[in-house]
Amino acid sequence: DTGVSQDPRHKITKRGQNVTFRCDPISEHNRLYWYRQTLGQGPEFLTYFQNEAQLEKSRLLSDRFSAERPKGSFSTLEIQRTEQGDSAMYLCASSFRDPHTEAFFGQGTRLTVV
Amino acid sequence: GDSVTQMEGPVTLSEEAFLTINCTYTATGYPSLFWYVQYPGEGLQLLLKATKADDKGSNKGFEATYRKETTSFHLEKGSVQVSDSAVYFCALAHQAGTALIFGKGTTLSVSS
């Protein structure tokens, strides 16, 4: 296992289109997190899963955003009806138990909405 | 709510200079504190952490001490190298253990 992988690395989409990102965590990790990072800012928490259960969602996660983690393995983040304000880097991270232990981050998916 | 404030960058240093990047936090309870680093073209990776007051985290010559009285976790290195050029993020994990809260990041550029 080579770490957390995210696909695609880059996505350019037209406003109003739907996009879906995938994250494959480190296989033994039961926690998976999604963050969003805009230019000049640190990552902002969006949501996290413990196994297949989505336990918390940030206020940043509008109803156009949905995340899933079927069977507690990979996760997908879908954005419907994309807006220019959705342009950002979307980061996935995984950890064994909680963020008090080390979280391992993927390289992110850069979304550009034109 | 919980928050992390770190010094604005960019920080530009010559090789072998001393580095300090300030980080202060606001949180209830007793959070764990972290420094993550992002090298160009790579993902965030943990640099060091401290889980309770007066703990010192250290790695690769970097150090930071958890100071509860000043709510700070400043990052220091005695002699920086060109290879230390990266973006450094201070973060906290709340006692409740939900997710990391990050500062805005500080860009460090080291020249030879």
Short mmCIF file of C-alpha atoms in Angstrom, two decimals:
data_model
loop_
_atom_site.label_atom_id
_atom_site.label_comp_id
_atom_site.label_asym_id
_atom_site.label_seq_id
_atom_site.Cartn_x
_atom_site.Cartn_y
_atom_site.Cartn_z
CA ASP A 1 0.00 0.00 0.00
CA THR A 2 1.53 3.28 -1.10
CA GLY A 3 -0.62 5.71 0.84
CA VAL A 4 -3.79 7.66 0.20
CA SER A 5 -4.57 8.04 -3.48
CA GLN A 6 -7.00 10.42 -5.08
CA ASP A 7 -8.43 10.45 -8.57
CA PRO A 8 -8.46 12.49 -10.70
CA ARG A 9 -5.61 14.82 -9.83
CA HIS A 10 -7.09 17.63 -11.86
CA LYS A 11 -10.62 18.32 -13.08
CA ILE A 12 -11.86 21.18 -15.19
CA THR A 13 -15.61 21.42 -15.52
CA LYS A 14 -18.20 23.87 -16.74
CA ARG A 15 -20.45 25.61 -14.27
CA GLY A 16 -23.58 23.59 -13.63
CA GLN A 17 -22.00 20.19 -14.33
CA ASN A 18 -21.69 17.44 -11.76
CA VAL A 19 -18.30 16.07 -10.73
CA THR A 20 -17.23 13.08 -8.66
CA PHE A 21 -13.91 12.50 -6.95
CA ARG A 22 -12.56 9.27 -5.56
CA CYS A 23 -10.32 8.61 -2.58
CA ASP A 24 -8.65 5.31 -1.72
CA PRO A 25 -7.39 5.43 1.88
CA ILE A 26 -4.68 3.34 3.45
CA SER A 27 -6.33 -0.03 3.71
CA GLU A 28 -6.19 -0.56 7.49
CA HIS A 29 -7.47 2.92 8.29
CA ASN A 30 -11.03 3.12 9.53
CA ARG A 31 -11.32 6.91 9.48
CA LEU A 32 -11.52 8.91 6.27
CA TYR A 33 -11.75 12.69 5.98
CA TRP A 34 -12.47 15.16 3.21
CA TYR A 35 -11.08 18.68 3.33
CA ARG A 36 -11.20 21.63 0.95
CA GLN A 37 -8.28 23.99 0.46
CA THR A 38 -8.44 27.28 -1.38
CA LEU A 39 -5.48 29.42 -2.37
CA GLY A 40 -3.69 30.92 0.61
CA GLN A 41 -5.78 29.03 3.14
CA GLY A 42 -5.30 25.93 5.19
CA PRO A 43 -7.44 22.85 4.63
CA GLU A 44 -11.02 23.21 5.87
CA PHE A 45 -12.88 20.18 7.15
CA LEU A 46 -15.84 18.99 5.08
CA THR A 47 -16.84 15.58 6.41
CA TYR A 48 -15.53 12.35 7.87
CA PHE A 49 -16.37 8.67 7.98
CA GLN A 50 -15.67 6.02 10.52
CA ASN A 51 -15.83 2.83 8.52
CA GLU A 52 -18.94 3.30 6.33
CA ALA A 53 -20.74 5.70 8.67
CA GLN A 54 -20.63 9.41 7.90
CA LEU A 55 -20.32 10.88 11.39
CA GLU A 56 -19.98 14.60 10.86
CA LYS A 57 -20.53 17.17 8.14
CA SER A 58 -19.30 20.74 8.15
CA ARG A 59 -21.55 23.70 7.43
CA LEU A 60 -19.33 24.16 4.36
CA LEU A 61 -20.91 21.04 2.90
CA SER A 62 -23.98 22.44 1.17
CA ASP A 63 -26.75 20.19 -0.11
CA ARG A 64 -25.01 20.14 -3.50
CA PHE A 65 -22.24 18.06 -1.92
CA SER A 66 -22.58 14.40 -1.04
CA ALA A 67 -20.04 11.89 0.13
CA GLU A 68 -20.19 8.15 0.45
CA ARG A 69 -17.96 5.39 1.70
CA PRO A 70 -19.59 2.12 0.76
CA LYS A 71 -18.32 -0.90 2.71
CA GLY A 72 -15.89 1.31 4.58
CA SER A 73 -13.28 1.23 1.83
CA PHE A 74 -12.90 3.92 -0.85
CA SER A 75 -14.91 7.12 -0.71
CA THR A 76 -16.47 9.40 -3.29
CA LEU A 77 -17.26 13.08 -3.06
CA GLU A 78 -19.81 14.39 -5.54
CA ILE A 79 -20.57 18.01 -6.25
CA GLN A 80 -23.77 18.69 -8.15
CA ARG A 81 -24.46 21.83 -10.19
CA THR A 82 -20.93 23.12 -9.70
CA GLU A 83 -20.35 26.82 -9.12
CA GLN A 84 -17.21 28.88 -9.63
CA GLY A 85 -16.86 29.14 -5.87
CA ASP A 86 -16.36 25.37 -5.74
CA SER A 87 -12.96 25.77 -7.42
CA ALA A 88 -10.46 24.47 -4.87
CA MET A 89 -8.19 21.59 -3.96
CA TYR A 90 -10.13 18.71 -2.43
CA LEU A 91 -8.03 16.67 -0.02
CA CYS A 92 -8.68 13.25 1.38
CA ALA A 93 -7.00 11.90 4.50
CA SER A 94 -7.21 8.70 6.49
CA SER A 95 -6.18 7.59 9.96
CA PHE A 96 -6.47 4.63 12.28
CA ARG A 97 -8.69 6.05 14.98
CA ASP A 98 -8.92 9.80 15.20
CA PRO A 99 -6.95 12.91 14.31
CA HIS A 100 -4.98 12.70 17.57
CA THR A 101 -3.10 9.98 15.74
CA GLU A 102 -1.38 10.77 12.46
CA ALA A 103 -3.60 11.55 9.48
CA PHE A 104 -2.18 10.63 6.08
CA PHE A 105 -3.14 12.89 3.21
CA GLY A 106 -3.52 12.26 -0.48
CA GLN A 107 -2.17 14.68 -3.05
CA GLY A 108 -5.59 16.11 -3.68
CA THR A 109 -7.89 16.75 -6.61
CA ARG A 110 -7.72 20.26 -8.03
CA LEU A 111 -11.11 21.36 -9.31
CA THR A 112 -11.48 24.30 -11.64
CA VAL A 113 -15.00 25.43 -12.52
CA VAL A 114 -15.15 27.62 -15.62
CA GLY B 1 -15.05 27.85 18.03
CA ASP B 2 -11.62 26.31 17.87
CA SER B 3 -9.07 28.05 15.68
CA VAL B 4 -5.39 28.21 14.79
CA THR B 5 -3.47 31.36 13.92
CA GLN B 6 -0.02 31.21 12.39
CA MET B 7 2.31 33.90 11.20
CA GLU B 8 1.88 35.25 7.72
CA GLY B 9 4.45 34.37 5.14
CA PRO B 10 6.37 34.08 3.06
CA VAL B 11 9.40 33.59 5.24
CA THR B 12 12.63 33.91 3.29
CA LEU B 13 15.88 32.72 4.86
CA SER B 14 19.41 31.90 3.87
CA GLU B 15 20.71 28.39 4.38
CA GLU B 16 21.82 27.68 7.98
CA ALA B 17 19.67 30.50 9.40
CA PHE B 18 17.48 29.99 12.47
CA LEU B 19 13.77 29.47 11.82
CA THR B 20 10.76 30.33 13.94
CA ILE B 21 7.19 30.07 12.70
CA ASN B 22 4.69 31.24 15.30
CA CYS B 23 1.46 29.39 15.96
CA THR B 24 -1.21 30.12 18.56
CA TYR B 25 -4.49 28.37 19.10
CA THR B 26 -7.91 28.80 20.66
CA ALA B 27 -9.62 25.67 21.88
CA THR B 28 -11.63 24.31 24.75
CA GLY B 29 -10.20 21.42 26.67
CA TYR B 30 -6.87 19.88 25.83
CA PRO B 31 -6.30 19.54 22.10
CA SER B 32 -3.41 17.76 20.43
CA LEU B 33 -1.19 20.03 18.35
CA PHE B 34 0.53 19.29 15.06
CA TRP B 35 2.78 20.71 12.41
CA TYR B 36 2.18 19.41 8.91
CA VAL B 37 4.43 20.20 5.95
CA GLN B 38 3.63 20.31 2.25
CA TYR B 39 6.60 20.08 -0.10
CA PRO B 40 6.10 21.28 -3.69
CA GLY B 41 3.97 18.83 -5.65
CA GLU B 42 3.36 16.56 -2.67
CA GLY B 43 0.59 15.94 -0.17
CA LEU B 44 0.52 17.14 3.42
CA GLN B 45 2.63 15.07 5.77
CA LEU B 46 3.01 15.11 9.51
CA LEU B 47 6.18 16.81 10.69
CA LEU B 48 5.71 16.57 14.45
CA LYS B 49 3.07 16.55 17.14
CA ALA B 50 2.47 17.04 20.86
CA THR B 51 -0.47 15.67 22.78
CA LYS B 52 -0.27 17.43 26.16
CA ALA B 53 1.05 20.55 27.81
CA ASP B 54 4.86 20.89 27.98
CA ASP B 55 5.37 18.06 25.49
CA LYS B 56 8.03 18.75 22.87
CA GLY B 57 7.58 17.30 19.41
CA SER B 58 10.66 16.91 17.25
CA ASN B 59 11.57 15.55 13.84
CA LYS B 60 14.19 16.26 11.16
CA GLY B 61 15.76 18.97 13.32
CA PHE B 62 12.45 20.77 13.83
CA GLU B 63 11.01 21.24 17.32
CA ALA B 64 7.86 22.67 18.86
CA THR B 65 6.76 22.80 22.50
CA TYR B 66 3.11 22.71 23.60
CA ARG B 67 2.71 25.80 25.81
CA LYS B 68 -0.70 25.82 27.45
CA GLU B 69 -0.12 29.05 29.37
CA THR B 70 0.48 30.97 26.14
CA THR B 71 -1.66 28.68 23.94
CA SER B 72 1.24 28.40 21.53
CA PHE B 73 3.10 25.77 19.51
CA HIS B 74 5.88 27.63 17.71
CA LEU B 75 7.98 25.71 15.19
CA GLU B 76 11.75 26.13 15.36
CA LYS B 77 14.82 24.82 13.57
CA GLY B 78 18.36 25.81 14.36
CA SER B 79 19.79 25.62 10.83
CA VAL B 80 17.51 25.46 7.80
CA GLN B 81 18.41 23.84 4.50
CA VAL B 82 17.24 24.54 0.97
CA SER B 83 15.33 21.26 1.13
CA ASP B 84 13.17 22.68 3.96
CA SER B 85 11.48 25.02 1.49
CA ALA B 86 7.79 24.15 1.78
CA VAL B 87 4.47 25.29 3.23
CA TYR B 88 4.07 24.62 6.96
CA PHE B 89 0.67 24.21 8.60
CA CYS B 90 -0.07 24.33 12.30
CA ALA B 91 -3.13 22.29 13.29
CA LEU B 92 -5.06 21.10 16.29
CA ALA B 93 -7.23 18.10 16.98
CA HIS B 94 -9.95 18.83 19.48
CA GLN B 95 -10.28 16.63 22.52
CA ALA B 96 -13.51 15.26 21.05
CA GLY B 97 -11.50 13.86 18.16
CA THR B 98 -13.47 14.91 15.12
CA ALA B 99 -11.16 16.50 12.57
CA LEU B 100 -8.03 18.61 12.27
CA ILE B 101 -8.35 22.39 12.33
CA PHE B 102 -5.59 24.08 10.34
CA GLY B 103 -3.98 27.47 10.25
CA LYS B 104 -3.58 29.23 6.91
CA GLY B 105 -0.06 27.96 6.34
CA THR B 106 3.32 29.68 6.17
CA THR B 107 5.49 29.44 3.09
CA LEU B 108 9.19 29.02 3.81
CA SER B 109 11.75 29.70 1.12
CA VAL B 110 15.39 28.91 1.84
CA SER B 111 18.14 30.03 -0.53
CA SER B 112 21.73 28.83 -0.71
#
